[in-house]
Amino acid sequence: LEQRAQGFKEQLKAKYPGLELIADKYADGQATTGLNIATDLITANPDLKGIFASNLIMAQGVGQAIAENNLAGKVGLIGFDSDEKLIKFLNDGVISGLVVQDPYRMGYDGIKTALAASKGEKVEANVDTGANLVTKANMKEPKIDALLNPKLD
């Protein structure tokens, strides 16, 4: 999570120097804490343009704060990961986008790498399995829909 937040801050500074980072907060794995943090930020910063939530729990809390304050479409939210609640927020316009990983690919590449290592083959220390930006506009595309609604049978 720290790497996600650090990468966000680095890209914000490099590509969007006109945007100001007003807070760097963590919810400590509690959606209610995320809700409270976001509500406080919204109240203290009426011109707030957006929030980046680096994990599922924080995105749930921030999404709830945006919904409760009727700020869908006014305060953008980019979250990480997905569940039914975040998918509903995305569909309702509360969330602008979700960064979603591919757990099948992560598992497949993990086993493939472990097998190669067990045979004494050289393996990469890190394997990037990618991430996908999911928006309301692309959430019904087959590839994206499969990430949001995986078939478990």
Coordinates of N, CA and C in Angstrom, one line a residue:
L1 N 0.8 -1.2 0.0 CA 0.0 0.0 0.0 C 0.9 1.3 0.0
E2 N 2.0 1.2 0.7 CA 2.9 2.3 0.7 C 3.4 2.6 -0.7
Q3 N 3.7 1.6 -1.4 CA 4.2 1.8 -2.8 C 3.1 2.4 -3.7
R4 N 1.9 2.0 -3.5 CA 0.8 2.6 -4.3 C 0.7 4.1 -4.0
A5 N 0.7 4.5 -2.7 CA 0.6 5.9 -2.3 C 1.8 6.7 -2.8
Q6 N 3.0 6.1 -2.6 CA 4.2 6.8 -3.1 C 4.1 7.0 -4.6
G7 N 3.7 6.0 -5.3 CA 3.6 6.1 -6.8 C 2.6 7.2 -7.2
F8 N 1.5 7.2 -6.5 CA 0.5 8.3 -6.7 C 1.1 9.6 -6.5
K9 N 1.8 9.8 -5.4 CA 2.3 11.1 -5.1 C 3.4 11.6 -6.1
E10 N 4.2 10.6 -6.5 CA 5.3 10.9 -7.5 C 4.6 11.4 -8.8
Q11 N 3.6 10.6 -9.3 CA 3.0 10.9 -10.5 C 2.2 12.3 -10.4
L12 N 1.6 12.5 -9.3 CA 0.8 13.7 -9.1 C 1.8 14.9 -9.2
K13 N 2.9 14.8 -8.6 CA 3.9 15.9 -8.6 C 4.5 16.1 -10.0
A14 N 4.8 15.0 -10.7 CA 5.5 15.0 -12.0 C 4.5 15.5 -13.1
K15 N 3.3 15.0 -13.1 CA 2.4 15.2 -14.2 C 1.3 16.3 -14.0
Y16 N 1.1 16.6 -12.7 CA 0.0 17.5 -12.4 C 0.5 18.5 -11.3
P17 N 1.5 19.3 -11.7 CA 2.1 20.2 -10.6 C 1.1 21.2 -10.1
G18 N 0.0 21.5 -10.9 CA -1.0 22.5 -10.4 C -1.9 21.9 -9.4
L19 N -1.9 20.6 -9.2 CA -2.8 20.1 -8.1 C -2.1 20.0 -6.8
E20 N -2.8 20.3 -5.8 CA -2.2 20.3 -4.4 C -2.7 19.0 -3.6
L21 N -1.8 18.3 -3.1 CA -2.1 17.2 -2.2 C -2.3 17.8 -0.8
I22 N -3.6 17.7 -0.3 CA -3.9 18.4 0.9 C -3.8 17.5 2.2
A23 N -3.8 16.2 1.9 CA -3.7 15.2 3.1 C -3.2 13.9 2.6
D24 N -2.6 13.2 3.5 CA -2.1 11.8 3.3 C -2.5 11.0 4.5
K25 N -3.7 10.4 4.4 CA -4.3 9.7 5.5 C -4.5 8.2 5.3
Y26 N -4.5 7.5 6.3 CA -4.7 6.0 6.3 C -5.9 5.6 7.2
A27 N -6.7 4.6 6.7 CA -7.8 4.2 7.5 C -7.6 3.0 8.4
D28 N -6.3 2.5 8.4 CA -6.0 1.4 9.2 C -6.9 0.2 9.1
G29 N -7.3 -0.1 7.8 CA -8.2 -1.3 7.6 C -9.6 -1.1 8.1
Q30 N -10.1 0.1 8.3 CA -11.5 0.3 8.8 C -12.2 1.2 7.9
A31 N -13.3 0.7 7.3 CA -14.1 1.6 6.4 C -14.7 2.8 7.1
T32 N -15.1 2.6 8.3 CA -15.6 3.7 9.1 C -14.6 4.8 9.3
T33 N -13.4 4.4 9.5 CA -12.3 5.4 9.7 C -12.1 6.1 8.3
G34 N -12.2 5.4 7.2 CA -12.1 6.0 5.9 C -13.2 7.0 5.7
L35 N -14.4 6.6 6.1 CA -15.6 7.5 6.0 C -15.4 8.8 6.8
N36 N -14.9 8.6 8.0 CA -14.7 9.8 8.9 C -13.6 10.7 8.4
I37 N -12.5 10.1 7.9 CA -11.4 10.9 7.3 C -11.9 11.7 6.1
A38 N -12.6 11.0 5.2 CA -13.1 11.7 4.0 C -14.2 12.7 4.3
T39 N -15.0 12.5 5.3 CA -16.0 13.5 5.7 C -15.3 14.7 6.2
D40 N -14.3 14.5 7.0 CA -13.6 15.7 7.6 C -12.9 16.5 6.5
L41 N -12.3 15.7 5.5 CA -11.6 16.4 4.4 C -12.6 17.2 3.5
I42 N -13.8 16.6 3.3 CA -14.8 17.2 2.5 C -15.3 18.5 3.2
T43 N -15.5 18.4 4.5 CA -16.0 19.5 5.2 C -15.0 20.7 5.3
A44 N -13.7 20.3 5.5 CA -12.7 21.3 5.6 C -12.2 21.9 4.3
N45 N -12.6 21.2 3.2 CA -12.1 21.6 1.9 C -13.2 21.6 0.9
P46 N -14.1 22.7 0.9 CA -15.2 22.7 0.0 C -14.9 22.7 -1.5
D47 N -13.7 23.0 -1.9 CA -13.2 23.0 -3.3 C -12.5 21.7 -3.6
L48 N -12.6 20.7 -2.8 CA -11.9 19.4 -3.0 C -12.3 18.9 -4.4
K49 N -11.3 18.5 -5.2 CA -11.6 17.9 -6.5 C -11.6 16.4 -6.6
G50 N -10.8 15.8 -5.7 CA -10.7 14.3 -5.8 C -9.9 13.7 -4.7
I51 N -10.2 12.4 -4.6 CA -9.5 11.6 -3.5 C -9.0 10.3 -4.2
F52 N -7.8 9.9 -3.8 CA -7.2 8.6 -4.2 C -7.3 7.7 -3.0
A53 N -7.9 6.6 -3.1 CA -8.0 5.6 -2.0 C -7.2 4.3 -2.5
S54 N -6.1 4.0 -1.7 CA -5.2 3.0 -2.2 C -5.5 1.6 -1.9
N55 N -6.7 1.4 -1.3 CA -7.2 0.0 -1.1 C -8.7 -0.1 -1.0
L56 N -9.2 -1.3 -1.0 CA -10.6 -1.5 -1.0 C -11.3 -0.9 0.2
I57 N -10.8 -1.1 1.4 CA -11.5 -0.6 2.6 C -11.6 0.9 2.6
M58 N -10.5 1.6 2.3 CA -10.5 3.1 2.2 C -11.4 3.5 1.1
A59 N -11.5 2.9 0.0 CA -12.4 3.3 -1.1 C -13.8 3.1 -0.7
Q60 N -14.1 2.1 0.1 CA -15.5 1.9 0.6 C -15.9 3.1 1.5
G61 N -15.0 3.5 2.4 CA -15.3 4.6 3.3 C -15.4 5.9 2.6
V62 N -14.5 6.2 1.7 CA -14.5 7.4 1.0 C -15.7 7.5 0.1
G63 N -16.1 6.4 -0.6 CA -17.3 6.3 -1.4 C -18.5 6.6 -0.6
Q64 N -18.6 6.1 0.6 CA -19.7 6.3 1.4 C -19.8 7.8 1.8
A65 N -18.7 8.4 2.1 CA -18.7 9.9 2.4 C -19.1 10.7 1.2
I66 N -18.7 10.4 0.0 CA -19.1 11.1 -1.2 C -20.6 10.9 -1.4
A67 N -21.1 9.7 -1.2 CA -22.5 9.4 -1.4 C -23.3 10.2 -0.4
E68 N -23.0 10.1 0.9 CA -23.7 10.7 2.0 C -23.7 12.3 1.9
N69 N -22.7 12.8 1.2 CA -22.6 14.3 1.1 C -23.1 14.8 -0.3
N70 N -23.7 13.8 -1.0 CA -24.3 14.1 -2.4 C -23.2 14.8 -3.3
L71 N -22.0 14.2 -3.3 CA -20.9 14.8 -4.1 C -20.5 14.0 -5.3
A72 N -21.4 13.0 -5.6 CA -21.1 12.2 -6.8 C -21.0 13.1 -8.0
G73 N -19.9 12.9 -8.8 CA -19.7 13.8 -9.9 C -19.0 15.1 -9.6
K74 N -18.9 15.4 -8.4 CA -18.3 16.7 -7.9 C -16.9 16.5 -7.3
V75 N -16.8 15.4 -6.5 CA -15.5 15.0 -6.0 C -15.2 13.7 -6.6
G76 N -14.1 13.6 -7.4 CA -13.7 12.4 -8.0 C -13.1 11.4 -7.0
L77 N -13.3 10.1 -7.2 CA -12.7 9.1 -6.4 C -12.1 8.0 -7.2
I78 N -10.8 7.8 -7.1 CA -10.1 6.7 -7.7 C -9.8 5.7 -6.6
G79 N -10.3 4.5 -6.7 CA -10.1 3.5 -5.7 C -9.3 2.3 -6.2
F80 N -8.9 1.4 -5.3 CA -8.2 0.2 -5.7 C -9.0 -1.0 -5.3
D81 N -9.0 -2.0 -6.1 CA -9.7 -3.3 -5.9 C -11.2 -3.1 -6.1
S82 N -11.9 -4.2 -6.0 CA -13.4 -4.1 -6.2 C -14.1 -5.1 -5.4
D83 N -15.3 -4.8 -5.0 CA -16.3 -5.7 -4.4 C -17.7 -5.2 -4.9
E84 N -18.7 -5.8 -4.4 CA -20.1 -5.4 -4.8 C -20.4 -3.9 -4.5
K85 N -20.0 -3.5 -3.3 CA -20.2 -2.1 -2.9 C -19.5 -1.1 -3.8
L86 N -18.2 -1.4 -4.1 CA -17.5 -0.4 -5.0 C -18.0 -0.5 -6.4
I87 N -18.4 -1.6 -6.9 CA -19.0 -1.7 -8.2 C -20.3 -0.9 -8.3
K88 N -21.1 -1.0 -7.3 CA -22.3 -0.2 -7.2 C -22.0 1.3 -7.2
F89 N -21.0 1.7 -6.4 CA -20.6 3.1 -6.4 C -20.1 3.5 -7.8
L90 N -19.4 2.7 -8.5 CA -18.9 3.0 -9.8 C -20.1 3.2 -10.8
N91 N -21.0 2.3 -10.7 CA -22.2 2.3 -11.6 C -23.0 3.5 -11.3
D92 N -23.1 4.0 -10.0 CA -23.9 5.1 -9.6 C -23.2 6.4 -9.8
G93 N -21.9 6.4 -10.2 CA -21.2 7.6 -10.4 C -20.5 8.2 -9.2
V94 N -20.5 7.5 -8.1 CA -19.9 7.9 -6.9 C -18.4 7.8 -7.0
I95 N -17.9 6.7 -7.7 CA -16.5 6.4 -7.9 C -16.2 6.7 -9.4
S96 N -15.2 7.4 -9.7 CA -14.8 7.7 -11.1 C -14.1 6.6 -11.7
G97 N -13.3 5.8 -10.9 CA -12.5 4.7 -11.5 C -12.0 3.8 -10.4
L98 N -11.8 2.6 -10.7 CA -11.2 1.6 -9.9 C -9.9 1.0 -10.5
V99 N -8.9 0.9 -9.8 CA -7.7 0.1 -10.3 C -7.9 -1.3 -9.9
V100 N -8.0 -2.2 -10.8 CA -8.3 -3.6 -10.5 C -7.3 -4.5 -11.1
Q101 N -6.8 -5.4 -10.2 CA -5.8 -6.4 -10.6 C -6.5 -7.6 -11.2
D102 N -5.7 -8.5 -11.7 CA -6.2 -9.8 -12.3 C -5.8 -10.9 -11.4
P103 N -6.6 -11.4 -10.4 CA -6.2 -12.4 -9.5 C -5.9 -13.8 -10.2
Y104 N -6.6 -14.1 -11.3 CA -6.2 -15.3 -12.0 C -4.8 -15.2 -12.5
R105 N -4.5 -14.1 -13.2 CA -3.1 -14.0 -13.7 C -2.1 -14.0 -12.6
M106 N -2.4 -13.4 -11.5 CA -1.5 -13.4 -10.3 C -1.2 -14.8 -9.9
G107 N -2.3 -15.6 -9.7 CA -2.1 -17.0 -9.3 C -1.4 -17.8 -10.3
Y108 N -1.8 -17.7 -11.6 CA -1.1 -18.4 -12.6 C 0.4 -18.1 -12.7
D109 N 0.7 -16.8 -12.8 CA 2.1 -16.5 -12.8 C 2.9 -16.9 -11.6
G110 N 2.2 -16.8 -10.4 CA 2.8 -17.2 -9.2 C 3.2 -18.7 -9.2
I111 N 2.3 -19.5 -9.6 CA 2.6 -21.0 -9.7 C 3.6 -21.3 -10.7
K112 N 3.5 -20.6 -11.9 CA 4.5 -20.8 -12.9 C 5.9 -20.4 -12.4
T113 N 6.0 -19.3 -11.7 CA 7.3 -18.8 -11.2 C 7.8 -19.8 -10.1
A114 N 7.0 -20.2 -9.2 CA 7.4 -21.1 -8.2 C 7.9 -22.4 -8.7
L115 N 7.2 -22.9 -9.8 CA 7.6 -24.2 -10.4 C 9.0 -24.0 -11.0
A116 N 9.2 -22.9 -11.7 CA 10.5 -22.7 -12.4 C 11.6 -22.6 -11.3
A117 N 11.3 -21.9 -10.2 CA 12.3 -21.8 -9.1 C 12.6 -23.1 -8.5
S118 N 11.6 -24.0 -8.4 CA 11.8 -25.3 -7.8 C 12.7 -26.2 -8.7
K119 N 12.7 -25.9 -9.9 CA 13.6 -26.6 -10.9 C 15.0 -26.0 -11.0
G120 N 15.2 -25.0 -10.2 CA 16.5 -24.3 -10.2 C 16.7 -23.3 -11.4
E121 N 15.6 -23.0 -12.1 CA 15.6 -22.0 -13.1 C 15.7 -20.6 -12.6
K122 N 16.3 -19.7 -13.3 CA 16.4 -18.3 -12.9 C 15.0 -17.7 -13.1
V123 N 14.5 -17.0 -12.1 CA 13.2 -16.3 -12.1 C 13.4 -14.8 -11.8
E124 N 12.5 -14.1 -12.2 CA 12.5 -12.6 -11.9 C 12.1 -12.4 -10.4
A125 N 12.7 -11.5 -9.8 CA 12.4 -11.2 -8.4 C 11.0 -10.6 -8.2
N126 N 10.6 -9.9 -9.3 CA 9.2 -9.3 -9.3 C 8.6 -9.6 -10.6
V127 N 7.3 -9.9 -10.6 CA 6.5 -10.2 -11.8 C 5.3 -9.2 -11.8
D128 N 5.3 -8.3 -12.8 CA 4.2 -7.4 -12.9 C 3.0 -8.1 -13.7
T129 N 1.9 -8.3 -13.0 CA 0.8 -9.0 -13.7 C -0.2 -7.9 -14.2
G130 N 0.1 -6.7 -14.0 CA -0.7 -5.6 -14.6 C -1.8 -5.2 -13.7
A131 N -2.4 -4.1 -14.1 CA -3.6 -3.6 -13.5 C -4.5 -2.9 -14.5
N132 N -5.7 -2.8 -14.3 CA -6.7 -2.2 -15.2 C -7.5 -1.1 -14.6
L133 N -7.6 0.0 -15.3 CA -8.5 1.1 -14.8 C -9.9 0.8 -15.3
V134 N -10.8 0.7 -14.3 CA -12.2 0.4 -14.6 C -13.0 1.6 -14.4
T135 N -13.8 2.0 -15.4 CA -14.7 3.2 -15.3 C -16.1 2.7 -15.6
K136 N -17.0 3.6 -15.4 CA -18.4 3.3 -15.8 C -18.5 3.0 -17.3
A137 N -17.7 3.7 -18.0 CA -17.7 3.6 -19.5 C -17.2 2.2 -20.0
N138 N -16.3 1.6 -19.3 CA -15.7 0.3 -19.8 C -16.1 -0.9 -18.9
M139 N -16.9 -0.7 -17.8 CA -17.1 -1.8 -16.9 C -17.9 -3.0 -17.5
K140 N -18.6 -2.8 -18.6 CA -19.3 -3.9 -19.2 C -18.5 -4.6 -20.4
E141 N -17.3 -4.1 -20.7 CA -16.5 -4.8 -21.7 C -16.2 -6.2 -21.1
P142 N -16.1 -7.2 -22.0 CA -15.9 -8.5 -21.5 C -14.7 -8.7 -20.6
K143 N -13.6 -8.2 -21.0 CA -12.4 -8.4 -20.1 C -12.5 -7.7 -18.8
I144 N -13.1 -6.5 -18.7 CA -13.3 -5.8 -17.5 C -14.4 -6.5 -16.6
D145 N -15.5 -6.9 -17.3 CA -16.6 -7.6 -16.6 C -16.1 -8.9 -15.9
A146 N -15.2 -9.6 -16.6 CA -14.7 -10.8 -16.1 C -13.8 -10.5 -14.8
L147 N -13.2 -9.4 -14.7 CA -12.4 -9.1 -13.5 C -13.3 -8.7 -12.4
L148 N -14.4 -8.0 -12.7 CA -15.4 -7.5 -11.7 C -16.3 -8.6 -11.2
N149 N -16.6 -9.6 -12.1 CA -17.5 -10.6 -11.8 C -16.9 -12.0 -12.2
P150 N -15.9 -12.4 -11.5 CA -15.2 -13.7 -12.0 C -16.1 -14.9 -11.8
K151 N -16.0 -15.8 -12.8 CA -16.8 -17.1 -12.7 C -16.0 -18.0 -11.8
L152 N -16.6 -18.4 -10.7 CA -16.0 -19.2 -9.7 C -16.3 -20.7 -9.8
D153 N -16.9 -21.2 -10.9 CA -17.2 -22.6 -11.0 C -16.2 -23.3 -11.9

